[in-house]
Short mmCIF file of C-alpha atoms and ligand atoms in Angstrom, two decimals:
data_model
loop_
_atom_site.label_atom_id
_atom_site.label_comp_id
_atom_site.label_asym_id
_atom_site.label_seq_id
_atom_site.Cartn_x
_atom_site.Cartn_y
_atom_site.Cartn_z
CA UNK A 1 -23.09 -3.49 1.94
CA UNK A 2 -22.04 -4.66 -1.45
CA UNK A 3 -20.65 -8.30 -1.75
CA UNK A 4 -18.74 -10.82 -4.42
CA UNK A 5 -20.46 -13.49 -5.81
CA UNK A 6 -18.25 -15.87 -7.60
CA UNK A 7 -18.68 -18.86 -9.62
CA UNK A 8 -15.21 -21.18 -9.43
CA UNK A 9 -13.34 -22.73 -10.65
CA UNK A 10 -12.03 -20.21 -13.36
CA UNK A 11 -8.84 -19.94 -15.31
CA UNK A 12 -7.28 -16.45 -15.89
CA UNK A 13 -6.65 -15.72 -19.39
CA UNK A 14 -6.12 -12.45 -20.80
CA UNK A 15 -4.67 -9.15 -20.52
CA UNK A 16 -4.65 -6.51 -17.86
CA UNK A 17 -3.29 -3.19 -17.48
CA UNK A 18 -2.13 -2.10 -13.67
CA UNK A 19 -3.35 0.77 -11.60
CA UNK A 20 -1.19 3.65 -10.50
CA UNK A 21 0.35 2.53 -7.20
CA UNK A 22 -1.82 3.25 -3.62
CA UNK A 23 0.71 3.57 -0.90
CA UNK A 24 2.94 6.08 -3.38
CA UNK A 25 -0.14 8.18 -4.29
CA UNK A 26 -1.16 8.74 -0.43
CA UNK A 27 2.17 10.00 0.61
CA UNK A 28 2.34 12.21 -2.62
CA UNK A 29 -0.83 13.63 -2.06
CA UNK A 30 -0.17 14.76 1.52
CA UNK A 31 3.26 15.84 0.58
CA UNK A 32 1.24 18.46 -1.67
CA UNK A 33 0.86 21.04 1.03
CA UNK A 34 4.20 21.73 1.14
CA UNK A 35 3.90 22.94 -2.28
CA UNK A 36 3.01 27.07 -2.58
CA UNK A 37 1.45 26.71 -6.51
CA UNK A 38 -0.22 24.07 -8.21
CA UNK A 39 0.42 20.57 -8.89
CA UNK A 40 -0.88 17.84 -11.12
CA UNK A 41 -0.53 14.13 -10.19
CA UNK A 42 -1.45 11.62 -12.90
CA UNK A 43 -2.05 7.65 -12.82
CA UNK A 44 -3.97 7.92 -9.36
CA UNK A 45 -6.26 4.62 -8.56
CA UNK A 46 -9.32 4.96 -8.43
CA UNK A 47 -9.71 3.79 -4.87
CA UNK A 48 -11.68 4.50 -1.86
CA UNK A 49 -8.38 5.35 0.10
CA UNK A 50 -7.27 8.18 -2.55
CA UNK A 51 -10.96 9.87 -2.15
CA UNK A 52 -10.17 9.77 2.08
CA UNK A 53 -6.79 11.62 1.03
CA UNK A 54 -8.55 13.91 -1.21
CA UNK A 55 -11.43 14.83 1.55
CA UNK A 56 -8.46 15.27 3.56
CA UNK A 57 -6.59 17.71 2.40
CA UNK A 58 -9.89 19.42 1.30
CA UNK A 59 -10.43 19.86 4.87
CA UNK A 60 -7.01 21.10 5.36
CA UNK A 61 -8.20 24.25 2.56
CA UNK A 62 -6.49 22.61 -0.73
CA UNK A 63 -8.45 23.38 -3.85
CA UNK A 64 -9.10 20.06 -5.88
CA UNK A 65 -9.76 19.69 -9.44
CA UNK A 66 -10.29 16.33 -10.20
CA UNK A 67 -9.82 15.19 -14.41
CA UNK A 68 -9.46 11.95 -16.81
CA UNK A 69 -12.06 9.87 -14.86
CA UNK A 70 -10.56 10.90 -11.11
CA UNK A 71 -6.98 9.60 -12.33
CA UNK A 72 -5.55 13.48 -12.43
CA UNK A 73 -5.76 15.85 -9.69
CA UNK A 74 -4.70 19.51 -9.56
CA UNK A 75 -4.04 20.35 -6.08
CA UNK A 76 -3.42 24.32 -5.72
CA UNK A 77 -1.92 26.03 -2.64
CA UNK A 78 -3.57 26.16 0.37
CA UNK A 79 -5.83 29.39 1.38
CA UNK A 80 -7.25 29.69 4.80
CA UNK A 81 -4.97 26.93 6.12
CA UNK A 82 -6.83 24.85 8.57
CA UNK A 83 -4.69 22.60 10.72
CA UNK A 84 -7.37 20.08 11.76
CA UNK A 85 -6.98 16.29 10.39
CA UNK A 86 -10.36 15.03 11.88
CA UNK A 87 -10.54 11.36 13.38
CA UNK A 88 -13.60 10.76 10.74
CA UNK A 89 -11.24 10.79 8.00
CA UNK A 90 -8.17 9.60 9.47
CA UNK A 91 -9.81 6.65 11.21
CA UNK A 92 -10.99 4.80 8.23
CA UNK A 93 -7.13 5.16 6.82
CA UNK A 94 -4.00 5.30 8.94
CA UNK A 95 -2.03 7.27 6.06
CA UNK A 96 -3.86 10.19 6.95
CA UNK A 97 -1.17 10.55 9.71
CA UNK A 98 0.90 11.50 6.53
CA UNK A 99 -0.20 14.90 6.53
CA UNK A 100 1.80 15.80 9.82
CA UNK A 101 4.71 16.42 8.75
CA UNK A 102 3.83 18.82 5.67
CA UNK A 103 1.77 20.77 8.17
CA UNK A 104 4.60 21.24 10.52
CA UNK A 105 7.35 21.93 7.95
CA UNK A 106 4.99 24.58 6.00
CA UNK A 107 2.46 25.68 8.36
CA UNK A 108 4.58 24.99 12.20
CA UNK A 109 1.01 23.56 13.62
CA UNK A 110 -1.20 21.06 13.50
CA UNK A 111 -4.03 19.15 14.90
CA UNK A 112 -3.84 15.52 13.28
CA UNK A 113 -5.94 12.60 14.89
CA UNK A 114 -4.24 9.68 16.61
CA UNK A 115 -4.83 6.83 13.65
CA UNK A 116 -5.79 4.05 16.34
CA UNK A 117 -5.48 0.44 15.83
CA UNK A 118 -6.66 -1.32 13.43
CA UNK A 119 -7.09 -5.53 12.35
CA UNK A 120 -3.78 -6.16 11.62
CA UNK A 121 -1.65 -4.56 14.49
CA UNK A 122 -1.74 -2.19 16.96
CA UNK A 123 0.32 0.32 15.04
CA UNK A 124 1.41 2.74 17.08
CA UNK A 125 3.03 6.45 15.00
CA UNK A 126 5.92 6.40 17.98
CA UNK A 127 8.27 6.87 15.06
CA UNK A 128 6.54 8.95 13.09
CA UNK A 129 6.42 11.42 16.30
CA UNK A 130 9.80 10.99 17.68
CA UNK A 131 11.63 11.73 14.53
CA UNK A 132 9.17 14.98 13.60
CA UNK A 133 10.55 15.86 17.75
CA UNK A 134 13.88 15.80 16.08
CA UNK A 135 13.56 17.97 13.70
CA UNK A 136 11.94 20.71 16.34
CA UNK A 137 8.33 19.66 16.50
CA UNK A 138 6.46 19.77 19.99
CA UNK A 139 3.73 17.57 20.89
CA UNK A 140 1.13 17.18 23.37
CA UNK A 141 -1.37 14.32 22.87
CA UNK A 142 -5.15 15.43 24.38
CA UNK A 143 -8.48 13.25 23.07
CA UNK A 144 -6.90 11.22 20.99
CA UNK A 145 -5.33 14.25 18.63
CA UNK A 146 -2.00 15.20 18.21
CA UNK A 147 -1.45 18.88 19.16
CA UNK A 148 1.61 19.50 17.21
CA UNK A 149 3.90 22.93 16.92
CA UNK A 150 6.96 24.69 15.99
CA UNK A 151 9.05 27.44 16.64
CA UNK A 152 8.94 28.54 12.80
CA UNK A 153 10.83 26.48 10.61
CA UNK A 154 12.12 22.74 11.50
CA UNK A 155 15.74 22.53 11.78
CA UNK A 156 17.82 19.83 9.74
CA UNK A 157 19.51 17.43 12.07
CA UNK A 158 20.61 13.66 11.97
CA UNK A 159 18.16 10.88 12.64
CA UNK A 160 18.34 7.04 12.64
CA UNK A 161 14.75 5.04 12.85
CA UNK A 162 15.32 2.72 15.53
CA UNK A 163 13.31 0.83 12.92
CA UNK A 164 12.02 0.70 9.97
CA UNK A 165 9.01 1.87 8.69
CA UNK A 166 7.49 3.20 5.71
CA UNK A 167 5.25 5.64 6.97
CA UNK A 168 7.67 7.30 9.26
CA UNK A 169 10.37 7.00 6.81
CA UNK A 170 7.88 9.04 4.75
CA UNK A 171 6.38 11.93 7.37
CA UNK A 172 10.07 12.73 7.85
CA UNK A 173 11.33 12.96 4.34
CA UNK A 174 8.62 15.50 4.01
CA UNK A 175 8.56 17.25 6.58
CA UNK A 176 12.45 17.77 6.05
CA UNK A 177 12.05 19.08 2.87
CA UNK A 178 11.45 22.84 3.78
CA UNK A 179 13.59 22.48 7.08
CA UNK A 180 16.30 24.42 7.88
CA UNK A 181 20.43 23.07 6.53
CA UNK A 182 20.76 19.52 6.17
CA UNK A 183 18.89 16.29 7.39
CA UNK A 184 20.03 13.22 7.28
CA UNK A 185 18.00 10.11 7.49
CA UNK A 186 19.34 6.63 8.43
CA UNK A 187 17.73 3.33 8.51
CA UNK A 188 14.97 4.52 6.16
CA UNK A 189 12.34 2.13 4.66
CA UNK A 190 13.29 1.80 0.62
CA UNK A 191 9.94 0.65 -0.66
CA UNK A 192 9.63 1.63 -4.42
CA UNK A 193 6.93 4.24 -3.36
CA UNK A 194 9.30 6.02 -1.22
CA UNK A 195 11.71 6.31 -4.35
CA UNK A 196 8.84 7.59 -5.89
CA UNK A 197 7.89 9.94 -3.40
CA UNK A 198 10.73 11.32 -3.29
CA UNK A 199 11.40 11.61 -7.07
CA UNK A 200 8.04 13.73 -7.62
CA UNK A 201 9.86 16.20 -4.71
CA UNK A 202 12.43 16.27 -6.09
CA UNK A 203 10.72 17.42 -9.57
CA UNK A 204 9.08 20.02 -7.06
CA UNK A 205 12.50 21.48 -6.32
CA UNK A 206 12.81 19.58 -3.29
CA UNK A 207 16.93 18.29 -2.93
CA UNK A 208 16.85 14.99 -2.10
CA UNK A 209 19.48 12.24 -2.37
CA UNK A 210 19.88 8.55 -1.75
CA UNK A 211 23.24 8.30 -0.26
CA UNK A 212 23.49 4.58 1.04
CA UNK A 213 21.00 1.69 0.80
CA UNK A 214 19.15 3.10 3.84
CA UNK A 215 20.33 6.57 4.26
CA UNK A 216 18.37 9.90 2.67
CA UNK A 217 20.10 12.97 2.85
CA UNK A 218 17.58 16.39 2.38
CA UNK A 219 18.96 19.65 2.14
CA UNK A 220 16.06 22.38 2.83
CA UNK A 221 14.89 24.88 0.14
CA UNK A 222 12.69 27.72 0.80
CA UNK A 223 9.82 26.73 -1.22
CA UNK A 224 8.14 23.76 -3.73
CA UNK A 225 6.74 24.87 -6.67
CA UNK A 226 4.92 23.28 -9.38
CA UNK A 227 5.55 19.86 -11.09
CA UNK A 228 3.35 17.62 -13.02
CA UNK A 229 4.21 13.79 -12.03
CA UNK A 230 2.83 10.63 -12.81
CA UNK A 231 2.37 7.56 -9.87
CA UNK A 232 4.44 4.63 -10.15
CA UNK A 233 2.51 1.11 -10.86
CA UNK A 234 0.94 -0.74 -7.89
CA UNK A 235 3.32 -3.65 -6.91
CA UNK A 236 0.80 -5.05 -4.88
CA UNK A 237 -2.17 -5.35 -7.17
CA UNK A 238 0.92 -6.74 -9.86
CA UNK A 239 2.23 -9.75 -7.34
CA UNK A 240 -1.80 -10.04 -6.67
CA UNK A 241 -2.82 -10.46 -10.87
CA UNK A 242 0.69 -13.02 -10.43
CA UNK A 243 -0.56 -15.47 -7.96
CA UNK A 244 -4.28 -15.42 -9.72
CA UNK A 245 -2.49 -16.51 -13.21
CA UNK A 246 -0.17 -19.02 -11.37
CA UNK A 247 -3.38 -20.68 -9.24
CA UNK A 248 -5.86 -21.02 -11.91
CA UNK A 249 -2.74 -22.43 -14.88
CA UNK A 250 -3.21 -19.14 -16.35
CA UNK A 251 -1.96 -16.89 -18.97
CA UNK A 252 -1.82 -13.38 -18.31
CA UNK A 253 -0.10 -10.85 -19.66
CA UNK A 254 0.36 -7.74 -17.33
CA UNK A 255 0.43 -4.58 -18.69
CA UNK A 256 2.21 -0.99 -17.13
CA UNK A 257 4.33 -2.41 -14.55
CA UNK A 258 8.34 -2.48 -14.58
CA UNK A 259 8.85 -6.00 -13.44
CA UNK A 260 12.56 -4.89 -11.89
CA UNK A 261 10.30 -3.93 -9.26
CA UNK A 262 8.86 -7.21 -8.12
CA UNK A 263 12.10 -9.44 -8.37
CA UNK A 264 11.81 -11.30 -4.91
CA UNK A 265 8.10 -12.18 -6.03
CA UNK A 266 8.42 -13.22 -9.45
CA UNK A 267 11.67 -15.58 -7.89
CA UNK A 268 9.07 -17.06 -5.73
CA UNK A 269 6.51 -17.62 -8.38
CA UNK A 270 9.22 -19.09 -10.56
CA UNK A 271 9.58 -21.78 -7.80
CA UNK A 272 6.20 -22.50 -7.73
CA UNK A 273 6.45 -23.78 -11.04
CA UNK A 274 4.92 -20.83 -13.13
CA UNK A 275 7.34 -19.52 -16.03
CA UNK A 276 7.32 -16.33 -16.31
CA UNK A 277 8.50 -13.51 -19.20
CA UNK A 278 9.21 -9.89 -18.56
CA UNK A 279 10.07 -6.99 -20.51
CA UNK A 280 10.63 -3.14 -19.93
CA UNK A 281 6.88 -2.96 -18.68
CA UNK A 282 5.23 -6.04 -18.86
CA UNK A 283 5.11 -9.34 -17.11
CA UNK A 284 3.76 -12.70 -19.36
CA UNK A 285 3.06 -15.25 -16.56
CA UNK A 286 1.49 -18.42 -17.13
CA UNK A 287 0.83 -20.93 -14.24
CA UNK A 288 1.85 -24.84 -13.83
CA UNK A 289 0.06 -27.87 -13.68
CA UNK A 290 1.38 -28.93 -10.39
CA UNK A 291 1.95 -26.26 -7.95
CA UNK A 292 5.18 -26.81 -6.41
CA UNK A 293 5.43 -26.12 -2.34
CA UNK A 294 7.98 -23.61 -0.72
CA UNK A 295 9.41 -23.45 2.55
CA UNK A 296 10.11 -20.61 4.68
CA UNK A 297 8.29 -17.39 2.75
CA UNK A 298 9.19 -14.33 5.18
CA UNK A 299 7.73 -11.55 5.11
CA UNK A 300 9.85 -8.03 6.00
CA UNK A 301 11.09 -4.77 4.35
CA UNK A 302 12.11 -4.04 0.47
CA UNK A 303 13.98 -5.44 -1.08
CA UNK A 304 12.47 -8.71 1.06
CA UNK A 305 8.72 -9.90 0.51
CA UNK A 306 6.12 -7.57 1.44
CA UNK A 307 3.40 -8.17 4.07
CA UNK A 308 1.17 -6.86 1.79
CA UNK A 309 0.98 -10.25 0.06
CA UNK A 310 1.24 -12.57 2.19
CA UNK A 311 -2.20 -13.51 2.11
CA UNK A 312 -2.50 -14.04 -1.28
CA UNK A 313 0.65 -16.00 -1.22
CA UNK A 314 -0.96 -18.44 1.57
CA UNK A 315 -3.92 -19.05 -1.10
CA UNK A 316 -1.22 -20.20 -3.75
CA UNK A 317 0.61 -22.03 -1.36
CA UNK A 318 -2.78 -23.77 -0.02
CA UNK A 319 -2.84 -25.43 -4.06
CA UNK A 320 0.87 -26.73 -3.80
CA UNK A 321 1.63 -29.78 -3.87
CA UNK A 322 3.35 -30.61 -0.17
CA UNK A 323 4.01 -28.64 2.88
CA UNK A 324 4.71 -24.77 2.90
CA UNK A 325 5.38 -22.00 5.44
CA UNK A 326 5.05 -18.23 5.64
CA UNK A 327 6.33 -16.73 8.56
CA UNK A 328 4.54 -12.75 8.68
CA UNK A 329 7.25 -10.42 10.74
CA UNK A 330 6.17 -6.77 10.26
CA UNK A 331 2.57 -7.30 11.79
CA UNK A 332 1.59 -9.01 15.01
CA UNK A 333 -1.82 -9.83 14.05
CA UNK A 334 -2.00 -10.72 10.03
CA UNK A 335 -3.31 -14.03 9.47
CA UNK A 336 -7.29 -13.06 9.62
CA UNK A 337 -7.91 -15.00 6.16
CA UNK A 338 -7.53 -17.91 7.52
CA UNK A 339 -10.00 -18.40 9.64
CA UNK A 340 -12.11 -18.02 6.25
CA UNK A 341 -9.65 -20.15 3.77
CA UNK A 342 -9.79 -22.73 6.37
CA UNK A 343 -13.47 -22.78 5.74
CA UNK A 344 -13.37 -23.00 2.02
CA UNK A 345 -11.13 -26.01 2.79
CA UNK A 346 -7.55 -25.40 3.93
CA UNK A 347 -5.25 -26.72 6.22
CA UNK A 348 -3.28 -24.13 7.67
CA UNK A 349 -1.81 -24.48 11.51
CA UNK A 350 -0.79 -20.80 13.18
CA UNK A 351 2.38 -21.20 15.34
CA UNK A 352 2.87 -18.04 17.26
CA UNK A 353 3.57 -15.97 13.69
CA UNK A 354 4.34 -18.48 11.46
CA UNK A 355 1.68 -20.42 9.12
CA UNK A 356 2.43 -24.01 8.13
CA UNK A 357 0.12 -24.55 5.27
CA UNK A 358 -0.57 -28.29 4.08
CA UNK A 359 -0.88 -27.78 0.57
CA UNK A 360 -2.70 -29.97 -1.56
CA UNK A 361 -6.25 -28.41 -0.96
CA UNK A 362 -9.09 -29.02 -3.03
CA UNK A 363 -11.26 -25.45 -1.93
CA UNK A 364 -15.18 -26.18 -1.96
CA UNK A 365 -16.80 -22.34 -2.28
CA UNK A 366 -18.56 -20.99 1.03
CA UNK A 367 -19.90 -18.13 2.42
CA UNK A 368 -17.25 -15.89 3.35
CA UNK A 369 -16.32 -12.39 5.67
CA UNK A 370 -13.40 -9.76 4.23
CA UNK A 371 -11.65 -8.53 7.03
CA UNK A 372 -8.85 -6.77 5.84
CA UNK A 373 -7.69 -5.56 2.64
CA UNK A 374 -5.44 -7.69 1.65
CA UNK A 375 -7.51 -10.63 3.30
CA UNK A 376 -10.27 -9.88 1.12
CA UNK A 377 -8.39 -10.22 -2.06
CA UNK A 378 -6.55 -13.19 -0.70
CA UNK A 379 -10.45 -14.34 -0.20
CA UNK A 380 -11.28 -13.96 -4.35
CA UNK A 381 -8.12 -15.47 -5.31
CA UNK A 382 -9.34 -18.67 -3.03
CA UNK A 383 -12.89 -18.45 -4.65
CA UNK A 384 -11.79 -18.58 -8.59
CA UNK A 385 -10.10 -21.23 -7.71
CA UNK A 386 -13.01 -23.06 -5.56
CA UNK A 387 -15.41 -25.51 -7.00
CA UNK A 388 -18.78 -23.96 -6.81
CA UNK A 389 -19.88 -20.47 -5.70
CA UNK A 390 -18.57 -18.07 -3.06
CA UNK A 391 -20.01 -15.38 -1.62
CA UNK A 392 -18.09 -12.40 -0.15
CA UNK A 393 -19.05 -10.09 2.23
CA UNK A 394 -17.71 -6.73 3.03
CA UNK A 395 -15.80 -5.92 -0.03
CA UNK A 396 -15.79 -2.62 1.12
CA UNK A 397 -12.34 -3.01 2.58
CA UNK A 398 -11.61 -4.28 -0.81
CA UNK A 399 -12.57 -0.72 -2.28
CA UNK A 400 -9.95 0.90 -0.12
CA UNK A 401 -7.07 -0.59 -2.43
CA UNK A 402 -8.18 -2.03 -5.78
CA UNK A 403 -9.81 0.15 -8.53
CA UNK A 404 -12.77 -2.31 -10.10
CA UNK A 405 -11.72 -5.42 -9.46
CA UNK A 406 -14.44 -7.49 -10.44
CA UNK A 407 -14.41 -5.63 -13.88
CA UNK A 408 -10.88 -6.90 -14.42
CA UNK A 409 -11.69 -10.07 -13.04
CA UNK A 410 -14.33 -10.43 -15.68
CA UNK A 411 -12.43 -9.66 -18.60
CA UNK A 412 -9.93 -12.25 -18.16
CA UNK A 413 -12.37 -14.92 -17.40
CA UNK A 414 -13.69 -14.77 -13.85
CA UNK A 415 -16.74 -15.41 -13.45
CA UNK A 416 -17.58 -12.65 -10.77
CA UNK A 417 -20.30 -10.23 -10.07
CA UNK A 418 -21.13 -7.39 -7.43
CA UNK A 419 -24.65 -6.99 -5.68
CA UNK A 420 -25.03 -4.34 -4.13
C1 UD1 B 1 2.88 0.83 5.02
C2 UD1 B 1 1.86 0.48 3.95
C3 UD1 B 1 1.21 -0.86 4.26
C4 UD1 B 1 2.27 -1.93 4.48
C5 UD1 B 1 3.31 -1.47 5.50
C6 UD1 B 1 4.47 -2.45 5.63
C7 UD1 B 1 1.07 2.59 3.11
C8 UD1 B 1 -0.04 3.57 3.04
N1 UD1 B 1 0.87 1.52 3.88
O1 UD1 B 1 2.17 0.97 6.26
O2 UD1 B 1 0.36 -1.21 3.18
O3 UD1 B 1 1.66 -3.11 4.94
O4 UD1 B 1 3.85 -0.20 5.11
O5 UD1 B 1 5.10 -2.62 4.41
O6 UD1 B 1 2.09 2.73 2.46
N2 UD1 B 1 5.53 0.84 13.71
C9 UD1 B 1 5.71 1.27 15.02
N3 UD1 B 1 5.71 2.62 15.25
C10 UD1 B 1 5.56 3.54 14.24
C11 UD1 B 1 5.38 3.08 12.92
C12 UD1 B 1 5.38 1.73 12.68
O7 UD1 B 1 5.86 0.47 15.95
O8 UD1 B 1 5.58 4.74 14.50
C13 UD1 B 1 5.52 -0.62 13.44
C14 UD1 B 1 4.19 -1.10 12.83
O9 UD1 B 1 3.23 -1.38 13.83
C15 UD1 B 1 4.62 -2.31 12.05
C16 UD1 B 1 6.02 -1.91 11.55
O10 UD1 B 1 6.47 -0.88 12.42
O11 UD1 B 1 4.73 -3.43 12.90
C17 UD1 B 1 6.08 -1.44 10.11
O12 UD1 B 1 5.08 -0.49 9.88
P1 UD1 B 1 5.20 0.66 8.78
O13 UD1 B 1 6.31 0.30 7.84
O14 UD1 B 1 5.28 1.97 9.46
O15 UD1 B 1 3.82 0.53 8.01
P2 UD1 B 1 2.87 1.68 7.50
O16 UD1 B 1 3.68 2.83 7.02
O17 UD1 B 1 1.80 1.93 8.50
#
C-alpha cells in the first residue's frame, strides 16, 4: 500500500493549475446512458473514483475511448445493455448508485447494488429511491441489490426532497430527463456540480430549467444526442490548495478555477487573516503571520460551507491563534482526523457534533492512518506544516479524489514523496 512521506515544515509558494471537478464528472458520466450517440467529456481528473465510473458503465455495455492523458472520454451508446451495477464496483464508491436513474429512464430496469455504509455515515439512498418511486419506478430490494423496473417510460410528476441531498437531487434530474410531460423538483441540492450537470444535459438536448433557488423544472424529450462538454473546476481541491497557502504564510496563485464559486470559503479565509486576490479564473492567496481563530464554522448545503472541507479547515484552525469551533451537520460520523491530528499535537474536544479546537498548536510529525478522503488530505495539510517528518499510510483513499497530489505538492515547495 503506497504511503506519504513528508518532511515539514514547508511553505507553499508557487503556482498550480486545478483539476476538473470529481463529484460533477461522476454524475455526468452516469448521466451518459441516457444519451443514444456519442459523447465527449473533457477536463476529467485523473482519479481513482472516475476509473470506478468508467469500469462501471463498461459493465453496463458503454464503449469507452479514453484520450489527452485519460482527461477526455468518448462514451458511445450502449449495445447489449446490461442492467447489472455489481457491488465490486459500487462498494468502493457510493456514486455508483448514480447510474439508477439513467437505467430506469432509458432502459425501464435495473439491477444496481445497495452502496452500504461507509466511514463517515451510514448513508442510506432512501431519497434517491423514493423520488425514482415517484416518477413510476418499482423496487424490490433482495441481497443487497436493488431490483428496479418500469412500466416503459417514467412519468413527469411533482416531487419535494424531504431533504436535501446531492446525490438524490442528481438520480432524479436524470432520470427525469427522458420521462414523460413535466417534472418538477423542489428542495433540490444547488451544489455548483449540479448546475453543471445539468448544463452538459442541457447541451445534450435535455430541457432543463432553474426556476427558484431550490426548484428544477424538466420537461421530457424523446432522446439525448451528442454534445461535447467540458467539467467544471474542483471546488474542493481549490478551498484545499487555500488552506495549504494560508497555513504555511504562503503565496499561491491558483490557476482554472472561477473564484465566484468558493465565496463562503474565501470569506472565511479572509478572516483568518490571509488576503486574498481573485480574478475571472484565478485566486492569488497568500497566508498571515498570525492565524486568526473563528467561531462557529458550520458545515451544510451550497451556498453554506461544504462538509467536504471541514477537515482541512480543522487543520487551519488547529494553527490559529485562540479558540475555534466547527460544528459538521450533514454527516453523523466526520471527525475521523482527529484522532490522528490529535496525535501530531492538537487539541481538539468532540461535543456530540461539534469540534472545539484550541488553536495555538505547534504539530510535531508522527506516524499517521488516512481514513477517509478528505481526512487524508486534512492529514498532509497537518504534516507540511509539522516540524519533522510524517508518514502517511493508506493514501489510497487519497487516490479516490485528488489527481497527483504529491507532484503538485512538490512543485510549490513541499517536500513530499510516495513509496510505494
Ligand atoms: C455528495 C458528495 C460528497 C459530499 C456530499 C455532501 C458526490 C459524489 N459526493 O455525496 O462528496 O460530502 O454530497 O455535500 O458528489 N441522505 C439520506 N438518504 C439519502 C441520501 C442522503 O439520509 O437517500 C443523507 C446522507 O446520509 C447525508 C445527507 O443526507 O447525511 C446528505 O447527503 P447527500 O447530499 O446525498 O450526499 P452524497 O450525494 O452521498
Amino acid at each position: 500500500m503506497d504511503k506519504f512521506l513528508i518532511s515539514g515544515p514547508c511553505r507553499i509558494k508557487g503556482q498550480i493549475n486545478i483539476q476538473g471537478s470529481k463529484n460533477a464528472a461522476l454524475p455526468i458520466l452516469a448521466s451518459t446512458l441516457l444519451f443514444d450517440n456519442a459523447v465527449v467529456i473533457e477536463n476529467l481528473p485523473r482519479v481513482k473514483d472516475i476509473d470506478t465510473m468508467l469500469n462501471l458503465l463498461k459493465s453496463l455495455g458503454s464503449n469507452i475511448q479514453i484520450y489527452n492523458n485519460k482527461k477526455t472520454v468518448r462514451i458511445s451508446r450502449i449495445k447489449n445493455s446490461k442492467y447489472l451495477a455489481s457491488y465490486s464496483l459500487v462498494k468502493t464508491m457510493r456514486a455508483g448508485i448514480l447510474v439508477l436513474g439513467p437505467m430506469i429512464s432509458k432502459y425501464h430496469k435495473s439491477i444496481t447494488s445497495l452502496p452500504g455504509g461507509c466511514l463517515i455515515g451510514a448513508r442510506p439512498v432512501n431519497f434517491h429511491l423514493n423520488a425514482l418511486k415517484k416518477l413510476g419506478m418499482k423496487y424490490e430490494i433482495k441481497k443487497g441489490y436493488i431490483h428496479a423496473s418500469s412500466k416503459g417510460k417514467l412519468k413527469g410528476t411533482q416531487i419535494k426532497f424531504s431533504k436535501i441531498s446531492v446525490g438524490a437531487t442528481e438520480n432524479t434530474i436524470i432520470a427525469a430527463c427522458l420521462a414523460k410531460g413535466k417534472t418538477t423538483l423542489k428542495n433540490c441540492a444547488i451544489e455548483p456540480e449540479i448546475k453543471d450537470l445539468t448544463n452538459f444535459l442541457n447541451s445534450g438536448g435535455a430541457k432543463i430549467k432553474w426556476v427558484g433557488k431550490r426548484t428544477c423544472q424538466i420537461i421530457g424529450v424523446e432522446s439525448l444526442n451528442q454534445t461535447r462538454y467540458s467539467v467544471m473546476g474542483d471546488r474542493i481541491e481549490t478551498g484545499t490548495f487555500c488552506v495549504a497557502a494560508t497555513i504555511s504564510n504562503g503565496d499561491l496563485k491558483i490557476k482554472n478555477f472561477n473564484p465566484k464559486i468558493i465565496q463562503t470559503e474565501i470569506n472565511i479565509l479572509k478572516k483568518t487573516g490571509a488576503k486574498i486576490k481573485t480574478s475571472k479564473n484565478e485566486i492569488h492567496i497568500k497566508g498571515p503571520k498570525n492565524i486568526k481563530n473563528i467561531n462557529s464554522i458550520i458545515t451544510k448545503e451550497y451556498p453554506n460551507f461544504p462538509t467536504d472541507l471541514q477537515a482541512q479547515f480543522m487543520v487551519l484552525l488547529c494553527k490559529a491563534k485562540g479558540r475555534s469551533s466547527i460544528t459538521e451537520s450533514i454527516f453523523e460520523n466526520r471527525f475521523m482526523h482527529v484522532a490522528e491530528l490529535r496525535r501530531l499535537g492538537a487539541k481538539i474536544l468532540i461535543k456530540e457534533n461539534r469540534a472545539i479546537i484550541a488553536g495555538n498548536t505547534q504539530f510535531i510529525g508522527a506516524e499517521l492512518m488516512s481514513s477517509d478522503l478528505r481526512a487524508s488530505v486534512a492529514l498532509v495539510l497537518a504534516a507540511i506544516v509539522s516540524k519533522g517528518k510524517s508518514t502517511i499510510n493508506r493514501i489510497y483513499h487519497l487516490d479516490r479524489g485528488y489527481e497527483k497530489i504529491e507532484k503538485k505538492l512538490q512543485k510549490v515547495g513541499v517536500k513530499i514523496k510516495r513509496l510505494t
